[in-house]
Structures are given as C-alpha cells and as structure tokens.
XYZ file of C-alpha atoms in Angstrom:
201
model
C -9.610 -1.181 -11.407
C -9.934 -4.408 -13.417
C -10.400 -6.379 -10.234
C -13.150 -4.123 -8.850
C -16.757 -4.932 -9.794
C -17.543 -1.244 -9.297
C -15.461 -0.439 -12.383
C -15.170 -3.681 -14.336
C -18.480 -4.085 -16.129
C -17.162 -6.288 -18.918
C -19.283 -9.176 -20.117
C -16.487 -11.149 -21.791
C -13.842 -13.405 -20.255
C -12.276 -10.408 -18.471
C -15.370 -9.536 -16.440
C -17.820 -11.177 -14.090
C -16.499 -13.397 -11.300
C -13.191 -12.885 -9.522
C -11.417 -15.449 -11.712
C -12.292 -13.500 -14.834
C -11.613 -10.101 -13.260
C -8.086 -11.274 -12.420
C -7.458 -12.781 -15.852
C -5.558 -9.729 -17.141
C -3.345 -9.782 -14.037
C -2.514 -13.452 -14.566
C -1.662 -12.828 -18.196
C 0.592 -9.910 -17.240
C 2.284 -11.939 -14.492
C 2.917 -14.767 -16.926
C 4.368 -12.411 -19.546
C 6.641 -10.742 -16.988
C 7.819 -14.096 -15.659
C 8.638 -15.300 -19.158
C 10.621 -12.108 -19.765
C 12.608 -11.942 -16.510
C 12.942 -15.593 -15.532
C 12.208 -17.504 -12.356
C 14.912 -15.849 -10.222
C 13.695 -12.257 -10.645
C 11.207 -11.174 -7.939
C 7.788 -10.157 -9.232
C 5.414 -8.399 -6.832
C 1.804 -7.348 -7.227
C 0.010 -4.614 -5.282
C -3.695 -4.989 -4.649
C -6.565 -3.693 -2.560
C -7.913 -5.613 0.399
C -11.209 -3.786 -0.238
C -12.375 -0.699 -2.117
C -14.632 0.639 0.672
C -17.217 1.801 -1.864
C -20.626 0.515 -2.880
C -20.354 -2.505 -5.185
C -16.571 -2.369 -4.896
C -14.045 -5.095 -4.179
C -14.804 -6.848 -0.889
C -12.464 -8.717 1.443
C -13.666 -12.190 0.417
C -12.939 -11.516 -3.246
C -9.563 -9.979 -2.427
C -8.560 -13.129 -0.533
C -9.516 -15.228 -3.543
C -7.563 -12.874 -5.791
C -4.505 -13.168 -3.550
C -4.633 -16.956 -3.866
C -5.013 -16.647 -7.634
C -1.979 -14.344 -7.862
C 0.015 -16.751 -5.699
C -0.810 -19.639 -8.022
C -0.016 -17.412 -11.018
C 3.584 -17.041 -9.867
C 3.799 -13.779 -7.932
C 6.597 -13.731 -5.349
C 4.943 -11.248 -3.001
C 1.749 -9.256 -2.579
C 1.596 -5.713 -1.241
C -1.792 -5.111 0.332
C -3.380 -1.660 0.320
C -7.004 -0.550 0.171
C -9.497 2.086 -0.837
C -9.411 4.531 -3.719
C -9.133 8.320 -3.851
C -12.893 8.871 -3.795
C -13.239 7.015 -0.478
C -11.889 10.058 1.391
C -10.960 9.079 4.937
C -10.836 5.421 3.826
C -8.467 6.148 0.938
C -5.034 4.509 0.591
C -3.456 7.680 2.059
C -5.607 8.337 5.094
C -5.175 11.691 6.848
C -4.685 12.311 10.558
C -2.420 9.373 11.409
C -1.128 10.862 14.661
C -1.154 7.876 17.052
C 0.230 4.337 16.948
C -3.326 2.992 17.046
C -4.152 4.698 13.746
C -1.117 3.313 11.927
C -1.167 0.182 9.748
C -4.863 0.601 9.046
C -5.027 -2.468 6.779
C -3.550 -4.697 9.485
C -6.606 -6.913 10.034
C -6.983 -7.549 6.312
C -3.267 -8.315 6.045
C -3.433 -10.930 8.791
C -6.196 -12.802 6.978
C -4.428 -12.562 3.649
C -1.100 -13.743 5.062
C -2.821 -16.830 6.456
C -4.354 -17.552 3.055
C -1.232 -17.379 0.870
C 2.161 -19.075 0.772
C 4.182 -16.124 -0.572
C 5.477 -13.016 1.163
C 3.051 -10.298 2.231
C 3.951 -6.614 2.321
C 1.791 -4.228 4.355
C 1.410 -0.542 3.518
C -0.837 2.101 5.044
C 0.056 4.856 7.487
C 3.084 3.169 9.061
C 5.224 5.913 10.575
C 6.785 4.592 13.767
C 9.596 2.155 14.482
C 7.453 0.524 17.164
C 4.535 -0.277 14.867
C 6.824 -1.363 12.030
C 8.635 -3.762 14.376
C 5.372 -5.023 15.856
C 3.982 -5.917 12.435
C 7.005 -8.085 11.680
C 7.383 -9.588 15.158
C 3.695 -10.523 15.372
C 3.866 -11.944 11.827
C 1.101 -9.678 10.584
C 3.199 -9.265 7.434
C 6.624 -10.289 6.182
C 7.624 -6.769 5.163
C 6.339 -3.236 5.580
C 6.075 -0.509 2.968
C 6.032 3.236 3.573
C 5.399 6.159 1.253
C 4.504 9.504 2.810
C 6.967 8.906 5.646
C 9.779 8.815 3.077
C 8.459 11.884 1.267
C 8.943 13.751 4.537
C 12.167 11.996 5.566
C 14.041 10.154 2.800
C 16.693 9.188 5.377
C 14.201 7.821 7.925
C 15.601 4.278 7.906
C 19.139 5.578 8.421
C 17.888 7.559 11.418
C 16.219 4.490 12.885
C 19.323 2.370 12.265
C 21.390 4.949 14.144
C 19.246 4.357 17.231
C 16.955 7.375 16.905
C 13.589 5.613 16.923
C 11.353 8.659 17.009
C 8.422 8.367 14.556
C 8.531 9.914 11.118
C 7.894 13.640 11.139
C 5.178 13.152 8.507
C 1.922 14.724 9.694
C -0.286 12.744 7.277
C -1.833 15.964 5.985
C -1.488 14.790 2.362
C -0.267 18.204 1.216
C 2.568 16.375 -0.570
C 0.133 15.331 -3.285
C -0.904 18.899 -4.170
C 2.195 19.797 -6.231
C 1.966 16.395 -7.913
C -1.519 17.181 -9.179
C -0.078 20.412 -10.598
C 2.733 18.622 -12.419
C 5.378 19.859 -9.975
C 6.350 16.525 -8.476
C 5.668 15.136 -5.016
C 7.416 16.681 -2.028
C 6.652 17.548 1.591
C 4.940 20.934 1.477
C 4.683 20.988 5.270
C 8.446 20.589 5.679
C 9.009 23.422 3.202
C 6.651 25.676 5.184
C 8.368 24.774 8.458
C 11.820 25.462 7.005
C 10.714 28.886 5.748
C 9.310 29.715 9.190
C 12.584 28.695 10.828
C 14.539 30.894 8.416
C 12.384 33.887 9.318
C 12.862 33.211 13.028
C 16.644 32.970 12.763
C-alpha cells in the first residue's frame, strides 16, 4: 500500500510523488541484495493499477517498474486491484472462458516494453493454451498461477503428461473462506464434489 496514493498520505520523503512512494521498496531491495548477493534472484510483486478512486494508476506503475528495475530487482510480477475492488480484485471470480483469463495482459505488455528485466504475469490463468500464448506472444517472460494450484497442485505434471485440459478451478473464490477463519486455504469446491461422489458411490 506504500505505493498507492489512496493509502500513502505521508508528507515526508516516503510520500508524495512516485519516487518517494517507492523509496521504502528501494531501501528493502538494497538491503536484500546486500544480504543475499548478486547471484540470488530477487523479485518484486506490484499492482499495475488499484482500480479505485485516487489509487495507483497505470502511468505511475510503469514508472515504479522502471524504478524497481534500476534498484536491482531481477523480475517483476504484475498483478492489480485490491480486495475492496470486488470484480476487479486480484482474484477475479467467474473466469470460465479463455477470453477472461490473464486479465492484466494489456498492462503486462506495456510494462514488459518499459523494463529490461523479466516480467511475470499473474491473474486468472487456468489453461495451457492461454499460458502458452502469453509466452509465445512475449506478453510476459513467465506466468504465475495461484487458485489453479489450490484446486490442482499437480496441474503442471498433468499438462506435462499431455493432458492439456484447463485447471478444474471454478474461480468461485471459496478457497479463501477457510483462510479467513484461520483454517488454511484449500479448495472447498473440490471437497464438496468429493463428498457428493462418495454419496453417489
């Protein structure tokens, strides 16, 4: 939230313009680099935009990405939104078609063109086809998935075996419910389906 003007209201050297709002990140990057050395990969994850009033906008995020590149990051993972943005949150619901996957794609393309380090794209990627397309079209250098692995931890092994069907994740976000209750994150939908199958058999 330091980078977002919607939350960072500081009036000292850590607030104000994008250079100041990224100061803490640069200091952390520098400290990590000094601790781990030049050969250890250091990534940073950031929003392309907050999608809220007075939040981080795309122009500022591009400047921030350049700043993080110059500060010594080896890669940037681009996400977007915050929980309160609902359907524009980082974990958008209803991702049931290829067209709805990779919903930060356009932002990623602009960011990749602006930086000289690797770009990682996250956001609703669930199919082998879309994942491959992102790499082949050089939208990003790598892809990142979260909910797809909550549903199927062995998804990559399945794809490597030749079974390229999309992840079984339904993007219903029920996996977060037990996490909010201190019970960890797991696929509630899969658990429900397995119980139904047991009753049927």
